[in-house]
Tab-separated table of C-alpha atoms and ligand atoms in Angstrom:
chain	number	residue	atom	x	y	z
E	1	UNK	CA	0.000	0.000	0.000
E	2	UNK	CA	0.933	3.679	-0.182
E	3	UNK	CA	1.099	5.907	2.868
E	4	UNK	CA	1.916	9.536	3.572
E	5	UNK	CA	4.976	10.070	5.732
E	6	UNK	CA	7.497	12.665	6.856
E	7	UNK	CA	10.843	11.244	5.763
E	8	UNK	CA	14.196	12.162	7.353
E	9	UNK	CA	16.275	12.174	4.189
E	10	UNK	CA	19.569	13.254	5.766
E	11	UNK	CA	20.960	14.519	9.083
E	12	UNK	CA	20.214	18.165	9.772
E	13	UNK	CA	17.734	18.511	6.863
E	14	UNK	CA	14.021	19.282	7.341
E	15	UNK	CA	11.690	16.291	7.053
E	16	UNK	CA	10.150	15.805	3.595
E	17	UNK	CA	6.480	14.879	3.246
E	18	UNK	CA	6.040	12.180	0.634
E	19	UNK	CA	4.097	9.144	-0.355
E	20	UNK	CA	6.011	5.942	0.437
E	21	UNK	CA	5.390	2.237	-0.132
E	22	UNK	CA	4.470	0.145	2.891
E	23	UNK	CA	4.439	-3.641	2.760
E	24	UNK	CA	1.734	-5.408	4.801
E	25	UNK	CA	2.359	-7.218	8.092
E	26	UNK	CA	4.368	-10.457	8.047
E	27	UNK	CA	4.145	-13.189	10.696
E	28	UNK	CA	3.877	-11.734	14.207
E	29	UNK	CA	3.418	-8.201	12.839
E	30	UNK	CA	0.590	-5.682	12.895
E	31	UNK	CA	-0.415	-2.884	10.509
E	32	UNK	CA	-1.450	0.252	12.413
E	33	UNK	CA	-3.087	3.444	11.223
E	34	UNK	CA	-1.407	6.161	13.280
E	35	UNK	CA	-3.973	8.795	14.257
E	36	UNK	CA	-1.654	11.144	16.160
E	37	UNK	CA	2.017	11.431	17.097
E	38	UNK	CA	3.976	13.626	19.468
E	39	UNK	CA	7.351	15.128	18.579
E	40	UNK	CA	9.888	14.249	21.281
E	41	UNK	CA	13.320	15.809	21.773
E	42	UNK	CA	14.804	12.403	20.895
E	43	UNK	CA	13.407	12.706	17.335
E	44	UNK	CA	15.267	16.020	17.087
E	45	UNK	CA	18.414	14.387	18.556
E	46	UNK	CA	18.417	11.732	15.833
E	47	UNK	CA	17.497	14.145	13.045
E	48	UNK	CA	20.362	16.439	14.099
E	49	UNK	CA	22.895	13.676	13.403
E	50	UNK	CA	24.004	13.367	17.072
E	51	UNK	CA	22.568	9.852	17.540
E	52	UNK	CA	25.227	7.140	17.049
E	53	UNK	CA	22.408	4.846	15.922
E	54	UNK	CA	20.915	7.399	13.505
E	55	UNK	CA	20.210	6.059	10.000
E	56	UNK	CA	18.967	7.854	6.884
E	57	UNK	CA	16.646	7.870	5.045
E	58	UNK	CA	14.324	6.946	7.894
E	59	UNK	CA	10.814	7.588	9.131
E	60	UNK	CA	11.221	8.992	12.643
E	61	UNK	CA	8.578	9.341	15.391
E	62	UNK	CA	8.048	7.105	18.416
E	63	UNK	CA	5.201	8.743	20.379
E	64	UNK	CA	2.051	7.609	18.598
E	65	UNK	CA	-1.447	6.262	19.013
E	66	UNK	CA	-3.658	4.567	16.449
E	67	UNK	CA	-5.862	1.704	15.327
E	68	UNK	CA	-5.042	-1.843	14.203
E	69	UNK	CA	-5.887	-2.228	10.508
E	70	UNK	CA	-4.553	-5.710	9.796
E	71	UNK	CA	-2.668	-8.477	11.583
E	72	UNK	CA	-0.141	-10.976	10.248
E	73	UNK	CA	-0.086	-14.732	10.749
E	74	UNK	CA	0.211	-15.896	14.350
E	75	UNK	CA	-0.893	-12.635	15.979
E	76	UNK	CA	-3.159	-13.538	18.893
E	77	UNK	CA	-3.303	-10.595	21.304
E	78	UNK	CA	-4.581	-7.949	18.862
E	79	UNK	CA	-7.320	-7.704	16.256
E	80	UNK	CA	-8.559	-5.232	13.660
E	81	UNK	CA	-10.075	-2.153	15.320
E	82	UNK	CA	-8.096	-2.335	18.578
E	83	UNK	CA	-6.711	0.991	19.781
E	84	UNK	CA	-2.981	0.808	20.386
E	85	UNK	CA	0.113	2.734	21.466
E	86	UNK	CA	3.409	1.727	19.780
E	87	UNK	CA	6.219	0.766	22.176
E	88	UNK	CA	9.860	1.558	21.436
E	89	UNK	CA	10.605	-0.639	24.422
E	90	UNK	CA	8.630	-3.811	23.649
E	91	UNK	CA	7.551	-6.386	26.208
E	92	UNK	CA	7.881	-9.971	24.919
E	93	UNK	CA	7.505	-11.554	28.396
E	94	UNK	CA	9.838	-14.360	27.282
E	95	UNK	CA	13.406	-13.041	26.908
E	96	UNK	CA	15.903	-13.255	29.801
E	97	UNK	CA	15.468	-9.543	30.511
E	98	UNK	CA	11.655	-9.731	30.714
E	99	UNK	CA	11.853	-12.906	32.804
E	100	UNK	CA	14.409	-11.380	35.188
E	101	UNK	CA	11.757	-8.940	36.496
E	102	UNK	CA	14.754	-6.619	37.085
E	103	UNK	CA	14.394	-4.419	33.992
E	104	UNK	CA	11.939	-3.196	31.372
E	105	UNK	CA	14.619	-3.406	28.663
E	106	UNK	CA	13.241	-6.328	26.632
E	107	UNK	CA	15.970	-7.720	24.390
E	108	UNK	CA	13.793	-9.757	21.996
E	109	UNK	CA	14.179	-7.388	19.020
E	110	UNK	CA	16.609	-4.659	20.200
E	111	UNK	CA	19.394	-5.595	17.745
E	112	UNK	CA	17.299	-5.283	14.553
E	113	UNK	CA	15.431	-2.277	15.970
E	114	UNK	CA	18.749	-0.445	16.338
E	115	UNK	CA	19.499	-1.244	12.675
E	116	UNK	CA	16.229	0.371	11.586
E	117	UNK	CA	14.736	-2.981	10.597
E	118	UNK	CA	11.888	-5.316	11.524
E	119	UNK	CA	12.819	-8.453	13.541
E	120	UNK	CA	13.315	-10.530	10.352
E	121	UNK	CA	16.007	-8.082	9.215
E	122	UNK	CA	14.033	-6.298	6.481
E	123	UNK	CA	12.209	-2.973	6.172
E	124	UNK	CA	8.521	-2.591	5.305
E	125	UNK	CA	9.076	0.986	4.020
E	126	UNK	CA	10.469	1.883	0.597
E	127	UNK	CA	10.199	4.281	-2.294
E	128	UNK	CA	10.390	2.172	-5.410
E	129	UNK	CA	13.525	0.066	-5.002
E	130	UNK	CA	15.023	2.276	-2.273
E	131	UNK	CA	14.663	1.057	1.302
E	132	UNK	CA	13.647	3.477	4.052
E	133	UNK	CA	14.648	2.635	7.630
E	134	UNK	CA	12.237	2.220	10.530
E	135	UNK	CA	13.022	4.238	13.688
E	136	UNK	CA	12.943	2.982	17.299
E	137	UNK	CA	10.710	0.212	15.969
E	138	UNK	CA	7.817	2.689	15.632
E	139	UNK	CA	8.056	5.224	12.737
E	140	UNK	CA	4.993	7.145	13.857
E	141	UNK	CA	5.711	10.003	11.431
E	142	UNK	CA	3.995	7.762	8.880
E	143	UNK	CA	0.193	7.623	8.641
E	144	UNK	CA	0.415	3.810	8.475
E	145	UNK	CA	3.199	1.720	9.981
E	146	UNK	CA	4.006	-1.907	10.764
E	147	UNK	CA	5.114	-3.071	14.216
E	148	UNK	CA	5.765	-6.395	15.923
E	149	UNK	CA	2.849	-7.546	18.094
E	150	UNK	CA	5.102	-7.378	21.193
E	151	UNK	CA	5.632	-3.657	20.564
E	152	UNK	CA	1.992	-2.601	20.870
E	153	UNK	CA	-0.024	-1.810	23.983
E	154	UNK	CA	-3.801	-2.248	23.655
E	155	UNK	CA	-5.548	0.696	25.317
E	156	UNK	CA	-8.993	2.028	26.259
E	157	UNK	CA	-10.844	2.774	22.971
E	158	UNK	CA	-12.540	5.837	24.504
E	159	UNK	CA	-9.224	7.628	25.052
E	160	UNK	CA	-8.444	10.492	22.602
E	161	UNK	CA	-5.523	9.690	20.257
E	162	UNK	CA	-4.252	13.281	20.148
E	163	UNK	CA	-3.622	13.198	23.906
E	164	UNK	CA	-2.672	9.608	24.720
E	165	UNK	CA	0.008	9.509	22.015
E	166	UNK	CA	2.138	11.414	24.579
E	167	UNK	CA	1.956	8.325	26.836
E	168	UNK	CA	3.990	6.568	24.126
E	169	UNK	CA	7.068	8.373	25.467
E	170	UNK	CA	7.051	11.636	27.468
E	171	UNK	CA	4.355	10.989	30.062
E	172	UNK	CA	5.441	7.429	30.829
E	173	UNK	CA	9.136	8.353	30.908
E	174	UNK	CA	8.666	11.248	33.325
E	175	UNK	CA	6.197	9.634	35.702
E	176	UNK	CA	7.920	6.231	35.454
E	177	UNK	CA	11.333	7.722	36.304
E	178	UNK	CA	9.852	8.836	39.637
E	179	UNK	CA	7.738	5.799	40.465
E	180	UNK	CA	9.579	2.850	38.889
E	181	UNK	CA	13.205	3.986	38.765
E	182	UNK	CA	13.802	6.357	41.691
E	183	UNK	CA	10.925	4.952	43.776
E	184	UNK	CA	10.341	8.336	45.415
E	185	UNK	CA	8.610	8.274	48.805
E	186	UNK	CA	6.253	10.715	50.521
E	187	UNK	CA	7.889	13.810	51.975
E	188	UNK	CA	10.967	13.608	49.722
E	189	UNK	CA	12.884	16.585	48.325
E	190	UNK	CA	13.696	16.594	44.615
E	191	UNK	CA	15.380	18.687	41.940
E	192	UNK	CA	14.318	18.453	38.292
E	193	UNK	CA	16.758	19.880	35.709
E	194	UNK	CA	15.022	20.830	32.424
E	195	UNK	CA	11.298	21.639	32.460
E	196	UNK	CA	10.334	20.448	28.989
E	197	UNK	CA	8.083	17.644	27.824
E	198	UNK	CA	9.853	15.156	30.114
E	199	UNK	CA	10.714	17.341	33.126
E	200	UNK	CA	7.109	18.499	33.627
E	201	UNK	CA	6.016	14.863	33.744
E	202	UNK	CA	8.722	14.167	36.332
E	203	UNK	CA	7.208	17.009	38.380
E	204	UNK	CA	3.731	15.534	37.897
E	205	UNK	CA	5.094	12.151	39.058
E	206	UNK	CA	6.767	13.707	42.108
E	207	UNK	CA	3.485	15.311	43.110
E	208	UNK	CA	1.717	11.937	42.739
E	209	UNK	CA	4.406	10.300	44.892
E	210	UNK	CA	3.885	12.920	47.627
E	211	UNK	CA	7.226	14.771	47.415
E	212	UNK	CA	7.299	17.911	49.622
E	213	UNK	CA	9.926	20.145	48.020
E	214	UNK	CA	10.090	20.062	44.215
E	215	UNK	CA	12.737	22.392	42.788
E	216	UNK	CA	12.727	23.001	39.033
E	217	UNK	CA	15.867	24.254	37.242
E	218	UNK	CA	15.742	25.736	33.746
E	219	UNK	CA	17.557	28.416	31.743
E	220	UNK	CA	14.217	29.600	30.340
E	221	UNK	CA	12.178	31.728	32.795
E	222	UNK	CA	8.946	30.908	30.932
E	223	UNK	CA	9.237	27.427	32.429
E	224	UNK	CA	8.601	28.717	35.981
E	225	UNK	CA	4.855	29.052	35.444
E	226	UNK	CA	4.789	25.701	33.655
E	227	UNK	CA	6.484	23.912	36.557
E	228	UNK	CA	4.188	25.528	39.121
E	229	UNK	CA	1.157	24.296	37.205
E	230	UNK	CA	2.143	20.680	37.903
E	231	UNK	CA	3.401	20.967	41.494
E	232	UNK	CA	6.867	22.577	41.441
E	233	UNK	CA	7.454	24.464	44.709
E	234	UNK	CA	10.667	26.413	43.843
E	235	UNK	CA	12.323	27.570	40.605
E	236	UNK	CA	15.991	28.279	39.907
E	237	UNK	CA	17.435	29.807	36.737
E	238	UNK	CA	21.193	29.070	36.865
E	239	UNK	CA	21.874	32.201	34.773
E	240	UNK	CA	20.270	34.407	37.414
E	241	UNK	CA	22.049	33.293	40.586
E	242	UNK	CA	25.453	34.219	41.988
E	243	UNK	CA	27.938	31.396	41.517
E	244	UNK	CA	27.519	27.721	40.788
E	245	UNK	CA	24.089	26.083	40.784
E	246	UNK	CA	25.225	23.023	42.809
E	247	UNK	CA	26.106	24.793	46.116
E	248	UNK	CA	23.029	26.979	45.571
E	249	UNK	CA	20.753	23.918	45.443
E	250	UNK	CA	22.582	22.192	48.303
E	251	UNK	CA	22.028	25.282	50.415
E	252	UNK	CA	18.336	25.433	49.485
E	253	UNK	CA	17.798	21.840	50.593
E	254	UNK	CA	19.584	22.057	53.973
E	255	UNK	CA	17.574	20.462	56.743
E	256	UNK	CA	18.002	18.447	59.949
E	257	UNK	CA	20.311	19.082	62.890
E	258	UNK	CA	23.509	18.613	60.864
E	259	UNK	CA	22.315	21.025	58.156
E	260	UNK	CA	23.710	18.853	55.344
E	261	UNK	CA	22.030	19.871	52.106
E	262	UNK	CA	21.285	17.995	48.904
E	263	UNK	CA	18.074	16.590	47.473
E	264	UNK	CA	16.886	13.048	48.100
E	265	UNK	CA	16.277	12.694	44.355
E	266	UNK	CA	17.503	14.606	41.299
E	267	UNK	CA	16.599	14.133	37.639
E	268	UNK	CA	18.399	15.235	34.469
E	269	UNK	CA	15.826	15.992	31.773
E	270	UNK	CA	18.138	17.997	29.497
E	271	UNK	CA	20.582	15.576	27.815
E	272	UNK	CA	23.502	17.867	28.801
E	273	UNK	CA	26.400	15.924	30.367
E	274	UNK	CA	27.312	19.056	32.347
E	275	UNK	CA	23.816	19.090	33.841
E	276	UNK	CA	23.997	15.338	34.597
E	277	UNK	CA	27.062	16.050	36.788
E	278	UNK	CA	25.307	18.976	38.479
E	279	UNK	CA	22.316	16.745	39.193
E	280	UNK	CA	24.447	14.029	40.804
E	281	UNK	CA	26.365	16.528	42.928
E	282	UNK	CA	23.173	18.287	44.055
E	283	UNK	CA	21.889	15.040	45.563
E	284	UNK	CA	22.248	14.263	49.270
E	285	UNK	CA	25.405	12.761	50.776
E	286	UNK	CA	24.766	9.205	51.962
E	287	UNK	CA	21.530	8.467	50.094
E	288	UNK	CA	20.860	10.833	47.177
E	289	UNK	CA	19.704	9.169	43.975
E	290	UNK	CA	20.298	10.949	40.668
E	291	UNK	CA	18.465	9.714	37.583
E	292	UNK	CA	19.763	10.375	34.050
E	293	UNK	CA	16.834	10.668	31.623
E	294	UNK	CA	18.328	12.900	28.921
E	295	UNK	CA	20.148	11.300	26.003
E	296	UNK	CA	23.533	12.695	24.966
E	297	UNK	CA	25.196	12.731	21.565
E	298	UNK	CA	27.865	10.426	20.143
E	299	UNK	CA	31.212	10.763	21.916
E	300	UNK	CA	29.892	12.586	24.975
E	301	UNK	CA	30.756	11.226	28.422
E	302	UNK	CA	29.769	11.938	32.019
E	303	UNK	CA	32.266	12.517	34.817
E	304	UNK	CA	32.425	13.317	38.517
E	305	UNK	CA	34.835	12.760	41.402
E	306	UNK	CA	34.490	9.129	42.558
E	307	UNK	CA	34.209	10.633	46.067
E	308	UNK	CA	30.669	11.689	45.131
E	309	UNK	CA	29.755	8.000	44.859
E	310	UNK	CA	31.997	6.826	47.708
E	311	UNK	CA	29.974	9.135	49.919
E	312	UNK	CA	26.752	7.379	49.108
E	313	UNK	CA	25.164	9.015	46.091
E	314	UNK	CA	23.723	6.667	43.429
E	315	UNK	CA	23.891	7.548	39.732
E	316	UNK	CA	21.207	5.734	37.762
E	317	UNK	CA	19.389	5.967	34.443
E	318	UNK	CA	16.017	5.167	33.000
E	319	UNK	CA	14.635	4.234	29.581
E	320	UNK	CA	10.884	4.712	29.050
E	321	UNK	CA	10.623	5.354	32.799
E	322	UNK	CA	11.271	1.700	33.577
E	323	UNK	CA	7.794	0.904	32.235
E	324	UNK	CA	6.838	-2.509	30.857
E	325	UNK	CA	4.800	-1.187	27.980
E	326	UNK	CA	2.102	-3.781	27.357
E	327	UNK	CA	1.411	-4.017	31.092
E	328	UNK	CA	1.906	-0.415	32.260
E	329	UNK	CA	0.864	1.793	29.315
E	330	UNK	CA	-2.843	0.734	29.375
E	331	UNK	CA	-2.868	1.576	33.112
E	332	UNK	CA	-1.419	5.041	32.467
E	333	UNK	CA	-4.077	5.651	29.817
E	334	UNK	CA	-6.686	4.759	32.459
E	335	UNK	CA	-5.042	7.144	34.969
E	336	UNK	CA	-5.476	9.879	32.360
E	337	UNK	CA	-9.102	8.918	31.685
E	338	UNK	CA	-9.782	8.910	35.462
E	339	UNK	CA	-8.269	12.388	35.867
E	340	UNK	CA	-5.388	11.120	37.997
E	341	UNK	CA	-2.776	12.662	35.685
E	342	UNK	CA	-2.861	15.637	33.330
E	343	UNK	CA	-1.876	15.633	29.677
E	344	UNK	CA	-4.022	18.216	27.846
E	345	UNK	CA	-2.291	21.401	29.079
E	346	UNK	CA	1.140	20.112	28.041
E	347	UNK	CA	0.036	19.686	24.435
E	348	UNK	CA	0.694	23.237	23.387
E	349	UNK	CA	0.511	22.803	19.607
E	350	UNK	CA	-1.475	20.551	17.256
E	351	UNK	CA	-0.207	20.393	13.683
E	352	UNK	CA	-0.941	18.766	10.348
E	353	UNK	CA	1.669	16.380	8.934
E	354	UNK	CA	2.565	19.018	6.301
E	355	UNK	CA	3.610	21.353	9.136
E	356	UNK	CA	5.689	18.853	11.111
E	357	UNK	CA	8.903	20.877	10.670
E	358	UNK	CA	7.176	23.758	12.478
E	359	UNK	CA	6.997	21.422	15.512
E	360	UNK	CA	10.801	21.119	15.467
E	361	UNK	CA	11.154	24.915	15.142
E	362	UNK	CA	8.881	25.463	18.155
E	363	UNK	CA	10.998	23.016	20.170
E	364	UNK	CA	14.243	24.821	19.197
E	365	UNK	CA	12.705	28.165	20.149
E	366	UNK	CA	11.589	26.828	23.570
E	367	UNK	CA	7.983	27.780	22.710
E	368	UNK	CA	6.330	24.368	22.926
E	369	UNK	CA	6.035	21.705	25.589
E	370	UNK	CA	4.645	19.080	23.201
E	371	UNK	CA	3.624	19.473	19.590
E	372	UNK	CA	1.324	16.751	18.312
E	373	UNK	CA	0.737	15.898	14.645
E	374	UNK	CA	-2.811	14.744	13.900
E	375	UNK	CA	-3.283	12.760	10.698
L	401	LIG	P1	12.630	19.627	25.769
L	401	LIG	O1	13.425	20.250	24.694
L	401	LIG	O2	11.141	19.719	25.742
L	401	LIG	O3	13.094	20.202	27.197
L	401	LIG	C1	14.425	20.399	27.593
L	401	LIG	C2	14.436	21.506	28.657
L	401	LIG	O4	15.759	21.590	29.208
L	401	LIG	C3	14.114	22.892	28.095
L	401	LIG	O5	13.119	23.506	28.896
L	401	LIG	C4	15.446	23.641	28.192
L	401	LIG	O6	15.274	25.031	28.408
L	401	LIG	C5	16.097	22.961	29.396
L	401	LIG	N1	17.554	23.079	29.460
L	401	LIG	C6	18.447	22.973	28.448
L	401	LIG	N2	19.704	23.122	28.933
L	401	LIG	C7	19.594	23.317	30.262
L	401	LIG	C8	20.530	23.563	31.310
L	401	LIG	N3	21.849	23.632	31.062
L	401	LIG	N4	20.069	23.702	32.576
L	401	LIG	C9	18.730	23.649	32.824
L	401	LIG	N5	17.798	23.447	31.868
L	401	LIG	C10	18.220	23.293	30.613
L	401	LIG	O7	13.066	18.086	25.779
L	401	LIG	P2	12.239	16.833	26.342
L	401	LIG	O8	11.334	16.301	25.296
L	401	LIG	O9	11.722	17.185	27.683
L	401	LIG	O10	13.457	15.778	26.487
L	401	LIG	C11	14.451	15.970	27.479
L	401	LIG	C12	15.566	14.941	27.311
L	401	LIG	O11	15.065	13.632	27.621
L	401	LIG	C13	16.118	14.832	25.883
L	401	LIG	O12	17.511	14.600	25.973
L	401	LIG	C14	15.399	13.594	25.334
L	401	LIG	O13	16.116	13.045	24.273
L	401	LIG	C15	15.396	12.724	26.569
L	401	LIG	N6	14.420	11.614	26.639
L	401	LIG	C16	14.825	10.464	27.227
L	401	LIG	C17	13.940	9.419	27.391
L	401	LIG	C18	14.359	8.157	28.073
L	401	LIG	O14	13.654	7.142	27.958
L	401	LIG	N7	15.482	8.137	28.778
L	401	LIG	C19	12.617	9.546	26.920
L	401	LIG	C20	12.239	10.749	26.315
L	401	LIG	C21	13.144	11.786	26.195
L	402	LIG	N1	20.391	5.729	20.138
L	402	LIG	C1	20.990	6.433	21.242
L	402	LIG	C2	20.282	6.166	22.545
L	402	LIG	C3	18.950	6.815	22.618
L	402	LIG	C4	18.257	6.406	23.903
L	402	LIG	O1	18.877	6.289	24.960
L	402	LIG	N2	16.962	6.169	23.802
L	402	LIG	C5	16.152	5.888	24.961
L	402	LIG	C6	14.773	6.322	24.653
L	402	LIG	S1	14.655	8.049	24.314
L	402	LIG	C7	13.019	8.239	23.996
L	402	LIG	O2	12.746	9.518	23.700
L	402	LIG	C8	16.077	4.382	25.236
L	402	LIG	O3	15.026	3.800	25.410
L	402	LIG	N3	17.189	3.755	25.341
L	402	LIG	C9	17.288	2.338	25.538
L	402	LIG	C10	17.514	1.629	24.230
L	402	LIG	O4	17.567	0.404	24.232
L	402	LIG	O5	17.656	2.325	23.206
L	402	LIG	C11	22.456	6.046	21.393
L	402	LIG	O6	23.155	6.712	22.185
L	402	LIG	O7	22.883	5.095	20.720
L	403	LIG	ZN1	10.811	10.219	23.292
């Protein structure tokens, strides 16, 4: 069949809207009509050329929601008409990682996914004889796409596609980082670096978990009001304080008889390795946990004095908020439908596929939280 898609033709170039060929689902695969897709910073990261796994030409996008149109041989858990959210972290429930119960990082198809291919090593997308790569196993910047059955979460059919697509990455990553990865407890203090599409969901998760002091850090003062909307209690703009942001935050979080500062939990939601170090060092001596969420470009490395770890801080990371997609994503959709979490206010822009590059411009300008393309 033919489908309309925004194709990443080369690193650093705007996406090009074109009609591409899409082969139907093979064994264990599902054809999905994508109804809406968010634009995440990670799409921009790959398009920029900074992603060591970046391949071109490719159809990017990994934050979608849609409807099952057709299923391949052997598919048992999904049928035509089901509403689904694509999962860049699948859940096969059979691989050693899934069976370990220690991680959400299913390894069933990770190798081919990283090569921009379906599990059998081929692509379903092409233009004539030229192959187009899949992206993060999802390619939601195409109106129709093919995914493995294990990479689809079946969700409540009453939920609006243009909102729940955000659960396909940003919402789940932010809230999951708090609940699944850091395991934040009531009364905790926390610092969130970067109040974008991920950081605001970390704040929303911290509020759900019952954190008392939630400090947001961003270079953009417009983010203060955004953070406050979801439960942030204090805001710091590193450009507007005297000296280094780490001692400033440590001082802000001083409590107890010994007056040792540092937050119980800190989160990097920027992708800057400099910020990742600041986040670790702003966490509390003896027990502070610092979670890396941001992704950094090829060749970049993190560093700190080992003493920071010797003295009890833990440096950890999270992918998709530690969520097991087929199990957890339908629950998060229900939380949204029950009013337990907010999504609507964070979707600042809704665009047509033709205008998808505008979504990237808005992100660069710091004007959007999430732009969503509706097909
Ligand atoms: P975004 O562009 O919406 O937000 C980034 C925010 O960080 C902006 O508000 C920006 O002003 C702020 N910022 C930039 N530099 C800063 C600095 N030095 N100090 C303080 N604030 C700073 O991006 P997003 O969609 O929220 O994504 C954030 C990061 O998370 C990206 O690196 C993205 O690739 C990554 N990500 C990771 C996962 C995962 O599973 N680990 C999932 C989704 C996104
Ligand atoms: N390809 C990059 C890594 C990018 C990365 O870390 N991706 C996150 C999801 S970001 C979603 O917006 C992730 O899930 N990582 C785990 C995985 O298996 O990819 C690189 O550096 O090579
Ligand atoms: Zn993402």
